[in-house]
Amino acid sequence: MSVYNERDFHEDDFLYAHESGKKIIDKSYKATSYLKDVLSNFKRNKGAIIGFVIIVIVILMAFIGPSMNEHTYKSIIHGHECLTPRIPFLEKLGIFDGSYHGQNYYAAKGASDYYYWFGADTQGRDIWTRVWLGTRVSLVIAFSAVVIDICFGMVYGLISGFFGGIIDIVMQRIAEILNGIPTLVVVTLLGLVLPAGMVSIIFALMITGWIPMERIARAQVMKVKEQEYVLASRTLGASRLSIIFQEILPNIFGQVIITSMLSIPSAIFLEAYLSFLGLGVPAPLASLGSLVSDGYKSMTTFPHILAVPVVIMSLLMLSFNLFADGLRDAFDPKQLNK
Amino acid sequence: MKKYISKRILVSIATLLFILLVLFILMDLMPGSPFNDEKLSEAQIAVLYTKYGLDKPVAVRFFLYIKNMLSGDLGVSYSINKNFAISQMVKERLGISILVGAMAMGFGTVFGLILGIVSALKHNSWIDNFCSAISVIGVSVPSYVCAMLLAYFIAFKFKLFPILYNKSMPIFSLILPALALSVSPMANIARFTRSEMIDVLSSDYISLVQSMGIKDYKMIITHAMRNTLIPVITVMGPILINLLTGSSVIEKIFGIPGIGSLMINGIQQNDYNVTIACAFVYSVMYIIMMLIVDILYGVIDPRIRISKEEN
Amino acid sequence: MWCKLNALLKGRISEMKKLLVCLMILALLVGCNGEKPVKEKVVTIQVPSDVISMDTQIATDGGSFSAQDMCMAGLIELDENNLPVCDLAESYTIDETGTVYTFKIKENAIWSNGTPITAHDFVYAWKRVVNPDFASEYNWFLETANIVGASCYDPESGYTVDDLGVVALDDKTLQVTLTQPSGFFLSMLAFPTLFPLNEEFVEAQGDQYALSVDNMIYSGPWVMSAWEANYSYEFTINDKYWNYENFKTDKTPDKIIFRVVNDTQTALMEYESGLLDTVNLSGEQVEANKEKPGFTRRLSGYLFYLLININKTVGPTAMTNVNARLAMSYAIDRETIATVLNDGSVAAEGIIPFSLANNPETGKDFRDDNGSVMEYNEVKAKEYYDKAVAELGNDVTINLIYDTDQGDSEIKAAEQIQFFLEKVGFTVELNGKPKNTRLMMQRATLEGGKAEFDVSLTRWGPDYGDPQTYMDLFTSWRSTGGYASEAYDMLVKHAEAADTDPLTRWEDFLAAEKVLVTEDAGIVPIFQAGSAMLISPKITGIRFHVAAVDSYRHIVFVD
């Protein structure tokens, strides 16, 4: 029985094409390379462009931001604790003039000559400098972790998927075991045993971060290795290794890039969670995560200490997600010819 | 199908045992002891180790632990609630955590699906961008910040919900923590649903349905949903497990005696038995979840079921 | 099934169904929210963590001890001025040698199950804690109290449990023998480790003793009526308490609840909503709340200092150079650090904290008596630093370890210390570790001779109200840090064993502190931890003791 509504068909619902009287013009397209197609597709996605631009701006600020004023990331000026933001030109408009609950604390604390563009934290350090330094640290940690994830995960997935059989089963079981241990336990133990610092955080992020990568790599490999051109290469006598790197790798690269773009924000996010538990970068260094978890403690008293890193972190995550979405849409063959 | 399931279960058990062994070894590597290091001397700590059987080699302790575990005894706590039976502690706290997790999953799924479907249907319009922005905020603002915002504005200022967990009204006082916890899964489910649904809506069979003149959204969604839900379900499994782990922060903020905070305390206070028990519970849940997802996958998608039967 | 779900989502149910759903939700909310309880006079205290054990001889943390103090009692209690007063003891006499104490126990002192509290209960309890098989983490406590034979917890001491100097002369008379006269012995009796236990009951409970409310009997003014792990524990009045008649007034609460809340911000919100009667404030919250009624600052006994690795067996390091150490000590502006911490902590300009002990003659607090034995002086610091560099031949780099998992104060203090030391010329590497790791590193370095750190930010809390508990740490036989000074050893040895006159003893300690801190800079004191709290003006009676357990027993409503 049909669940669809019955329709009445009229005489002129169907017409012969050549009787419609339209001229059939053949459009010819200029031959473009694959990459050019991807790029033009990407440009059409406004969200992705915005994301990319923001990422570039943030990375730029992360480099030049900390040196833009006279404070360093660890310079403490006593008496300047918890001052609210004060920006030179905007303060004349009445906003960002360093007032807190109506009072101007800059004058009260003898800091009338100082400008803290994003305010000062609970120890009297400049938030502008610290937040851009923190961004730099977070980005470095995230990029490093993701690069290592890609290398290791991809290789692992390639080998596991390509060879199949018992090798595949064993390697998959190992990955499953590693995934089954709560990340928190592994990271805490690492934090206890390794010296505190960026290296151990990168190491900790890496421990289970490579698994999504290898899953994708493996799935792609298994899909691709049954294709005909691979069979063709093998018939022609290509070695296994060259098949892996010449035939299969280029085809999975796109997916891997997209996944890695999405892993960067989750690495930053995980680092924020670790900082909250006390496993983040060592003092007095700052990362976005540690700034957010420090600022959290002052959320109900001095919200600006939290607001600044949270906004920048959200902006960064948003941009990466938009960018990655745009990349994914751009690489998607179904949308390439629309 | 049965053979497949039983094989998976056997492999899962082996995996669990291996995880347990790894945990035991990791615990051994942890510096310090569960006892009051500040005031005790080396000799006194040694005596305590003997009393609790911690001086035996790892292998012996491991087998003893498994033997005890099979009879339901997970050991006693050394430094969290001294000499308490851990199986009792875990049971009480697991219940609460599962409640919060389930509520969070419920909120996350319902709101996430709605957001995702609406975005997909209005693909590339401003509604789409707006919903996407909301869901990205969900994954870019840490859960503890969301939790504190909710607690401050909704509970404290507007007094709509209690601030802390209250045993006399468990479900009502857990709504806010569950909401805070649901922000991240909601965002993930929304984005995933959106991308899957867009894929499905542009596929051939939907075009077929549309070309048959069926404009009724209800019908399209009926057909589209089944294919969309498959990947969403696979993603929900790990999300659920992350909820249970990520709840430690929420538990701390809202004063909920849950298993997340138990594990964190166990790690920070070197309480080996507690840490191993909690970590093991998580691993068990993870593997069960993966098993269920695999089976569900087969049930929902006839293609997979058939291909497995053919094998 | 999915159809129906989607249908619901799309709102295509009839109006009737929508109304029904709304009503159901409303009913649920109201049902969960309703039922106001009967007007009980309840006081709710915020605690940051749960009780670890209610067994008076197993617990080691302040939270557990305070809870035990609520429902158990000992011979002595400390009043608001830290002075010992009789609790279960009716009276006591001390013999001429000052080493034999005889206590008469109150006739009407009974356990909550009706059995009388006897001297035998004390003997049983004290022998239990020093028994090496029991392996209590507080078994050293009786030895510190100078009770004869109390080192029997150590199998190599030559003593056995039967040698313990405590005897029940009859059911209500207890005799204790000390190895030497002790001015602080009475105060130590206020500590839960020395509370009595009923042998019959405890043995009957086996290993379930004190694991739940049903496995305990009580000797104190309150009874533990409920204990939900990591959520709350509650107390109601014990009508079998010997002083019940005077204790229970119409201002006494019906119930005292301790709620476990770890997050300071939600705890404060809960306090401001009237659901908590006390709340601990973090440093960040102090500014905004210090004008509120009920704001209280209290000092704890924990003194934070820099433990310096002077272990000469490792070879000469910069830390063996006294000028380098003095430079470190003078370089630190302790007042400013306390201001930055802003949580009630105060600068420590000596190793003995405030409110620990008083001069036996003048009654003056030790800290006031000795004044500041160290100060902040940047000029002097630079001079000493230059001297040190000249003697050592190179600049000084310091590896500083501190705790990362014990809260903010230590992390902030470490950062501030780095700031001040670097101002003077040092290079400071901060190395944060979890507390257990840090303690392990300290032990490995000091007992095993490895050099894993130069300076450690550590703390010591007093076990009793006397300077000895601190001074003893830095003698060459305790050897904390490798500091060894003959002058210091001599002074402390005299004070601990030889001096019979309490005033001479006191003055020996005063002098010893000057040697340790001013002359040798064997350690560098930083701050005395404190905390800030908001206590509801509706209640009063909480007793904070620096060298003993905080007592919540005497909480009463104000009007």
mmCIF file of C-alpha atoms in Angstrom, chain B residues 24-305:
data_model
loop_
_atom_site.group_PDB
_atom_site.id
_atom_site.type_symbol
_atom_site.label_atom_id
_atom_site.label_comp_id
_atom_site.label_asym_id
_atom_site.label_seq_id
_atom_site.Cartn_x
_atom_site.Cartn_y
_atom_site.Cartn_z
ATOM 1 C CA PHE B 24 48.081 -1.925 38.243
ATOM 2 C CA ILE B 25 51.463 -1.245 36.755
ATOM 3 C CA LEU B 26 50.731 2.461 36.357
ATOM 4 C CA MET B 27 49.638 2.682 39.990
ATOM 5 C CA ASP B 28 52.891 1.126 41.051
ATOM 6 C CA LEU B 29 54.795 3.811 39.209
ATOM 7 C CA MET B 30 53.001 6.597 41.032
ATOM 8 C CA PRO B 31 55.239 8.315 43.531
ATOM 9 C CA GLY B 32 54.303 8.732 47.141
ATOM 10 C CA SER B 33 52.038 6.596 49.233
ATOM 11 C CA PRO B 34 48.390 6.744 50.253
ATOM 12 C CA PHE B 35 49.448 7.503 53.788
ATOM 13 C CA ASN B 36 50.272 10.712 55.553
ATOM 14 C CA ASP B 37 53.706 11.256 54.054
ATOM 15 C CA GLU B 38 54.145 14.543 55.795
ATOM 16 C CA LYS B 39 54.386 13.190 59.327
ATOM 17 C CA LEU B 40 55.471 9.590 58.938
ATOM 18 C CA SER B 41 58.951 8.249 58.608
ATOM 19 C CA GLU B 42 60.089 5.755 55.994
ATOM 20 C CA ALA B 43 59.949 2.909 58.520
ATOM 21 C CA GLN B 44 56.404 3.638 59.587
ATOM 22 C CA ILE B 45 55.215 3.788 56.007
ATOM 23 C CA ALA B 46 56.836 0.411 55.404
ATOM 24 C CA VAL B 47 54.835 -1.058 58.276
ATOM 25 C CA LEU B 48 51.629 0.332 56.816
ATOM 26 C CA TYR B 49 52.469 -1.135 53.427
ATOM 27 C CA THR B 50 52.841 -4.558 54.993
ATOM 28 C CA LYS B 51 49.571 -4.195 56.842
ATOM 29 C CA TYR B 52 47.669 -3.475 53.654
ATOM 30 C CA GLY B 53 49.527 -6.001 51.583
ATOM 31 C CA LEU B 54 51.090 -3.370 49.360
ATOM 32 C CA ASP B 55 54.571 -4.839 49.676
ATOM 33 C CA LYS B 56 53.755 -7.888 47.623
ATOM 34 C CA PRO B 57 54.876 -7.938 43.987
ATOM 35 C CA VAL B 58 52.558 -6.588 41.314
ATOM 36 C CA ALA B 59 51.701 -9.985 39.863
ATOM 37 C CA VAL B 60 50.585 -11.393 43.205
ATOM 38 C CA ARG B 61 48.513 -8.320 43.994
ATOM 39 C CA PHE B 62 46.972 -8.484 40.544
ATOM 40 C CA PHE B 63 45.741 -12.047 40.907
ATOM 41 C CA LEU B 64 44.499 -11.416 44.421
ATOM 42 C CA TYR B 65 42.596 -8.426 43.119
ATOM 43 C CA ILE B 66 40.927 -10.398 40.357
ATOM 44 C CA LYS B 67 40.017 -13.149 42.764
ATOM 45 C CA ASN B 68 38.436 -10.640 45.109
ATOM 46 C CA MET B 69 36.725 -8.820 42.291
ATOM 47 C CA LEU B 70 34.932 -11.949 41.203
ATOM 48 C CA SER B 71 33.342 -12.155 44.628
ATOM 49 C CA GLY B 72 32.397 -8.495 44.531
ATOM 50 C CA ASP B 73 35.135 -7.202 46.788
ATOM 51 C CA LEU B 74 36.970 -4.250 45.313
ATOM 52 C CA GLY B 75 39.202 -3.654 48.308
ATOM 53 C CA VAL B 76 39.144 -0.863 50.838
ATOM 54 C CA SER B 77 39.984 2.777 50.533
ATOM 55 C CA TYR B 78 43.198 3.972 52.183
ATOM 56 C CA SER B 79 42.929 7.691 52.125
ATOM 57 C CA ILE B 80 39.525 8.863 50.983
ATOM 58 C CA ASN B 81 37.245 7.189 53.484
ATOM 59 C CA LYS B 82 39.605 4.916 55.365
ATOM 60 C CA ASN B 83 38.704 1.269 55.428
ATOM 61 C CA PHE B 84 35.431 1.766 53.588
ATOM 62 C CA ALA B 85 34.485 -0.993 51.181
ATOM 63 C CA ILE B 86 35.073 0.413 47.738
ATOM 64 C CA SER B 87 32.354 -1.631 46.111
ATOM 65 C CA GLN B 88 29.889 0.137 48.386
ATOM 66 C CA MET B 89 31.353 3.561 47.633
ATOM 67 C CA VAL B 90 31.336 2.961 43.904
ATOM 68 C CA LYS B 91 27.788 1.641 43.924
ATOM 69 C CA GLU B 92 26.406 4.690 45.707
ATOM 70 C CA ARG B 93 28.272 7.184 43.617
ATOM 71 C CA LEU B 94 27.805 5.444 40.314
ATOM 72 C CA GLY B 95 24.060 5.715 40.669
ATOM 73 C CA ILE B 96 24.172 9.479 40.982
ATOM 74 C CA SER B 97 26.654 9.913 38.177
ATOM 75 C CA ILE B 98 24.605 7.744 35.859
ATOM 76 C CA LEU B 99 21.541 9.809 36.709
ATOM 77 C CA VAL B 100 23.293 13.056 35.866
ATOM 78 C CA GLY B 101 24.850 11.521 32.786
ATOM 79 C CA ALA B 102 21.553 10.155 31.554
ATOM 80 C CA MET B 103 19.802 13.476 32.092
ATOM 81 C CA ALA B 104 22.613 15.294 30.346
ATOM 82 C CA MET B 105 22.493 12.831 27.490
ATOM 83 C CA GLY B 106 18.746 13.296 27.252
ATOM 84 C CA PHE B 107 18.978 17.064 27.106
ATOM 85 C CA GLY B 108 21.926 16.902 24.761
ATOM 86 C CA THR B 109 20.273 14.500 22.372
ATOM 87 C CA VAL B 110 16.930 16.232 22.249
ATOM 88 C CA PHE B 111 18.289 19.748 21.832
ATOM 89 C CA GLY B 112 21.146 18.574 19.658
ATOM 90 C CA LEU B 113 18.876 16.741 17.268
ATOM 91 C CA ILE B 114 16.513 19.682 17.036
ATOM 92 C CA LEU B 115 19.347 22.105 16.347
ATOM 93 C CA GLY B 116 20.939 19.760 13.836
ATOM 94 C CA ILE B 117 17.760 19.022 11.930
ATOM 95 C CA VAL B 118 16.690 22.649 11.769
ATOM 96 C CA SER B 119 20.148 23.659 10.558
ATOM 97 C CA ALA B 120 20.162 20.980 7.913
ATOM 98 C CA LEU B 121 16.726 21.819 6.616
ATOM 99 C CA LYS B 122 17.564 25.508 6.372
ATOM 100 C CA HIS B 123 21.034 24.800 5.048
ATOM 101 C CA ASN B 124 23.114 27.893 4.323
ATOM 102 C CA SER B 125 20.530 30.335 5.563
ATOM 103 C CA TRP B 126 21.053 32.629 8.516
ATOM 104 C CA ILE B 127 19.200 30.151 10.731
ATOM 105 C CA ASP B 128 21.836 27.597 9.836
ATOM 106 C CA ASN B 129 24.682 29.932 10.726
ATOM 107 C CA PHE B 130 22.995 30.954 13.950
ATOM 108 C CA CYS B 131 22.470 27.369 15.086
ATOM 109 C CA SER B 132 25.995 26.491 14.079
ATOM 110 C CA ALA B 133 27.310 29.368 16.131
ATOM 111 C CA ILE B 134 25.352 28.197 19.165
ATOM 112 C CA SER B 135 26.691 24.699 18.859
ATOM 113 C CA VAL B 136 30.245 25.862 18.373
ATOM 114 C CA ILE B 137 29.969 27.908 21.544
ATOM 115 C CA GLY B 138 29.026 24.651 23.163
ATOM 116 C CA VAL B 139 32.325 23.085 22.245
ATOM 117 C CA SER B 140 34.527 26.100 22.715
ATOM 118 C CA VAL B 141 33.553 27.226 26.187
ATOM 119 C CA PRO B 142 34.745 24.783 28.852
ATOM 120 C CA SER B 143 32.002 23.035 30.771
ATOM 121 C CA TYR B 144 33.087 24.486 34.093
ATOM 122 C CA VAL B 145 32.589 28.004 32.779
ATOM 123 C CA CYS B 146 29.134 27.123 31.481
ATOM 124 C CA ALA B 147 28.338 25.455 34.787
ATOM 125 C CA MET B 148 29.357 28.496 36.777
ATOM 126 C CA LEU B 149 27.400 30.830 34.494
ATOM 127 C CA LEU B 150 24.311 28.693 34.864
ATOM 128 C CA ALA B 151 24.773 28.427 38.624
ATOM 129 C CA TYR B 152 25.312 32.146 39.016
ATOM 130 C CA PHE B 153 22.531 33.456 36.830
ATOM 131 C CA ILE B 154 19.838 30.833 36.845
ATOM 132 C CA ALA B 155 20.232 29.390 40.313
ATOM 133 C CA PHE B 156 21.585 32.275 42.311
ATOM 134 C CA LYS B 157 20.179 35.402 40.702
ATOM 135 C CA PHE B 158 16.885 34.126 39.360
ATOM 136 C CA LYS B 159 16.457 31.378 41.942
ATOM 137 C CA LEU B 160 14.841 28.973 39.514
ATOM 138 C CA PHE B 161 16.793 25.937 40.643
ATOM 139 C CA PRO B 162 18.809 24.997 43.721
ATOM 140 C CA ILE B 163 22.487 25.809 43.481
ATOM 141 C CA LEU B 164 23.899 22.639 45.002
ATOM 142 C CA TYR B 165 22.818 19.049 44.767
ATOM 143 C CA ASN B 166 20.166 18.337 47.351
ATOM 144 C CA LYS B 167 19.518 14.770 48.408
ATOM 145 C CA SER B 168 15.925 15.447 49.291
ATOM 146 C CA MET B 169 15.078 16.537 45.757
ATOM 147 C CA PRO B 170 17.586 14.669 43.633
ATOM 148 C CA ILE B 171 16.181 15.092 40.161
ATOM 149 C CA PHE B 172 15.200 18.710 40.491
ATOM 150 C CA SER B 173 18.558 19.770 41.875
ATOM 151 C CA LEU B 174 20.369 17.826 39.161
ATOM 152 C CA ILE B 175 18.673 19.603 36.264
ATOM 153 C CA LEU B 176 21.144 22.477 36.241
ATOM 154 C CA PRO B 177 24.252 20.291 36.437
ATOM 155 C CA ALA B 178 22.805 18.069 33.724
ATOM 156 C CA LEU B 179 22.203 21.114 31.529
ATOM 157 C CA ALA B 180 25.746 22.311 32.068
ATOM 158 C CA LEU B 181 27.032 18.872 31.219
ATOM 159 C CA SER B 182 24.783 18.607 28.160
ATOM 160 C CA VAL B 183 26.209 21.652 26.408
ATOM 161 C CA SER B 184 29.112 19.777 24.906
ATOM 162 C CA PRO B 185 27.241 16.664 23.709
ATOM 163 C CA MET B 186 24.457 18.883 22.429
ATOM 164 C CA ALA B 187 26.899 20.789 20.310
ATOM 165 C CA ASN B 188 28.575 17.641 19.031
ATOM 166 C CA ILE B 189 25.300 15.933 18.208
ATOM 167 C CA ALA B 190 23.959 19.076 16.548
ATOM 168 C CA ARG B 191 26.959 19.436 14.278
ATOM 169 C CA PHE B 192 27.097 15.783 13.468
ATOM 170 C CA THR B 193 23.375 15.549 12.753
ATOM 171 C CA ARG B 194 23.592 18.612 10.570
ATOM 172 C CA SER B 195 26.405 17.329 8.414
ATOM 173 C CA GLU B 196 24.964 13.839 8.114
ATOM 174 C CA MET B 197 21.532 15.137 7.302
ATOM 175 C CA ILE B 198 22.849 17.490 4.646
ATOM 176 C CA ASP B 199 24.598 14.524 3.060
ATOM 177 C CA VAL B 200 21.500 12.424 3.196
ATOM 178 C CA LEU B 201 19.187 15.164 1.945
ATOM 179 C CA SER B 202 21.301 15.552 -1.143
ATOM 180 C CA SER B 203 21.363 11.843 -1.849
ATOM 181 C CA ASP B 204 19.567 9.985 -4.560
ATOM 182 C CA TYR B 205 16.737 8.339 -2.724
ATOM 183 C CA ILE B 206 15.671 11.580 -1.120
ATOM 184 C CA SER B 207 15.664 13.161 -4.557
ATOM 185 C CA LEU B 208 13.464 10.299 -5.598
ATOM 186 C CA VAL B 209 11.033 10.929 -2.781
ATOM 187 C CA GLN B 210 11.014 14.628 -3.568
ATOM 188 C CA SER B 211 10.502 14.028 -7.229
ATOM 189 C CA MET B 212 7.494 11.935 -6.420
ATOM 190 C CA GLY B 213 6.009 15.139 -5.209
ATOM 191 C CA ILE B 214 6.112 14.430 -1.537
ATOM 192 C CA LYS B 215 6.614 17.824 -0.015
ATOM 193 C CA ASP B 216 5.479 16.757 3.385
ATOM 194 C CA TYR B 217 8.365 17.387 5.743
ATOM 195 C CA LYS B 218 7.179 14.576 7.891
ATOM 196 C CA MET B 219 7.761 12.066 5.165
ATOM 197 C CA ILE B 220 11.156 13.406 4.202
ATOM 198 C CA ILE B 221 12.322 13.362 7.744
ATOM 199 C CA THR B 222 11.030 9.850 8.223
ATOM 200 C CA HIS B 223 13.175 8.664 5.373
ATOM 201 C CA ALA B 224 16.128 10.889 6.056
ATOM 202 C CA MET B 225 16.289 10.307 9.789
ATOM 203 C CA ARG B 226 17.035 6.627 9.700
ATOM 204 C CA ASN B 227 20.153 7.123 7.644
ATOM 205 C CA THR B 228 21.213 10.149 9.643
ATOM 206 C CA LEU B 229 20.807 8.455 12.961
ATOM 207 C CA ILE B 230 23.233 5.626 12.257
ATOM 208 C CA PRO B 231 26.413 7.690 12.447
ATOM 209 C CA VAL B 232 24.883 9.798 15.211
ATOM 210 C CA ILE B 233 24.393 6.699 17.329
ATOM 211 C CA THR B 234 27.972 5.613 16.796
ATOM 212 C CA VAL B 235 29.105 8.990 18.003
ATOM 213 C CA MET B 236 26.799 8.973 21.006
ATOM 214 C CA GLY B 237 28.603 6.052 22.604
ATOM 215 C CA PRO B 238 31.937 7.789 23.201
ATOM 216 C CA ILE B 239 30.078 11.000 24.047
ATOM 217 C CA LEU B 240 28.270 9.186 26.818
ATOM 218 C CA ILE B 241 31.506 7.861 28.226
ATOM 219 C CA ASN B 242 33.078 11.298 28.087
ATOM 220 C CA LEU B 243 30.081 12.605 29.955
ATOM 221 C CA LEU B 244 30.776 10.216 32.769
ATOM 222 C CA THR B 245 34.430 11.201 32.923
ATOM 223 C CA GLY B 246 33.935 14.895 32.270
ATOM 224 C CA SER B 247 31.365 15.080 34.981
ATOM 225 C CA SER B 248 34.093 15.274 37.632
ATOM 226 C CA VAL B 249 34.329 18.987 37.162
ATOM 227 C CA ILE B 250 30.565 19.478 37.288
ATOM 228 C CA GLU B 251 30.404 17.282 40.373
ATOM 229 C CA LYS B 252 32.928 19.446 42.137
ATOM 230 C CA ILE B 253 31.079 22.637 41.332
ATOM 231 C CA PHE B 254 27.625 21.489 42.352
ATOM 232 C CA GLY B 255 28.637 19.373 45.337
ATOM 233 C CA ILE B 256 27.497 16.082 43.818
ATOM 234 C CA PRO B 257 28.976 12.927 45.366
ATOM 235 C CA GLY B 258 29.622 11.183 42.095
ATOM 236 C CA ILE B 259 32.151 8.777 40.695
ATOM 237 C CA GLY B 260 34.075 11.382 38.684
ATOM 238 C CA SER B 261 35.138 13.255 41.785
ATOM 239 C CA LEU B 262 35.876 9.933 43.469
ATOM 240 C CA MET B 263 38.382 9.048 40.789
ATOM 241 C CA ILE B 264 40.038 12.440 40.854
ATOM 242 C CA ASN B 265 40.357 12.292 44.637
ATOM 243 C CA GLY B 266 41.731 8.799 44.311
ATOM 244 C CA ILE B 267 44.416 9.950 41.915
ATOM 245 C CA GLN B 268 45.332 13.007 43.945
ATOM 246 C CA GLN B 269 45.519 11.102 47.217
ATOM 247 C CA ASN B 270 47.272 8.052 45.829
ATOM 248 C CA ASP B 271 44.406 5.804 46.872
ATOM 249 C CA TYR B 272 45.299 2.929 44.569
ATOM 250 C CA ASN B 273 42.274 0.761 45.066
ATOM 251 C CA VAL B 274 39.855 3.594 44.483
ATOM 252 C CA THR B 275 41.628 4.771 41.339
ATOM 253 C CA ILE B 276 41.840 1.295 39.890
ATOM 254 C CA ALA B 277 38.223 0.558 40.724
ATOM 255 C CA CYS B 278 36.974 3.782 39.145
ATOM 256 C CA ALA B 279 39.192 3.496 36.092
ATOM 257 C CA PHE B 280 38.087 -0.073 35.669
ATOM 258 C CA VAL B 281 34.421 0.874 35.954
ATOM 259 C CA TYR B 282 34.929 3.425 33.197
ATOM 260 C CA SER B 283 36.663 0.887 31.012
ATOM 261 C CA VAL B 284 33.870 -1.620 31.536
ATOM 262 C CA MET B 285 31.259 0.942 30.615
ATOM 263 C CA TYR B 286 33.248 1.998 27.574
ATOM 264 C CA ILE B 287 33.544 -1.521 26.272
ATOM 265 C CA ILE B 288 29.906 -2.314 26.940
ATOM 266 C CA MET B 289 28.970 0.883 25.132
ATOM 267 C CA MET B 290 31.068 -0.070 22.120
ATOM 268 C CA LEU B 291 29.464 -3.499 22.097
ATOM 269 C CA ILE B 292 25.967 -2.049 22.243
ATOM 270 C CA VAL B 293 26.755 0.415 19.495
ATOM 271 C CA ASP B 294 28.084 -2.371 17.304
ATOM 272 C CA ILE B 295 24.968 -4.420 17.853
ATOM 273 C CA LEU B 296 22.656 -1.446 17.380
ATOM 274 C CA TYR B 297 24.494 -0.637 14.188
ATOM 275 C CA GLY B 298 23.651 -4.051 12.895
ATOM 276 C CA VAL B 299 20.042 -3.776 13.976
ATOM 277 C CA ILE B 300 19.386 -0.374 12.468
ATOM 278 C CA ASP B 301 21.265 -0.756 9.232
ATOM 279 C CA PRO B 302 20.086 -3.831 7.371
ATOM 280 C CA ARG B 303 23.039 -3.588 4.986
ATOM 281 C CA ILE B 304 25.503 -4.218 7.750
ATOM 282 C CA ARG B 305 23.452 -6.990 9.249
#
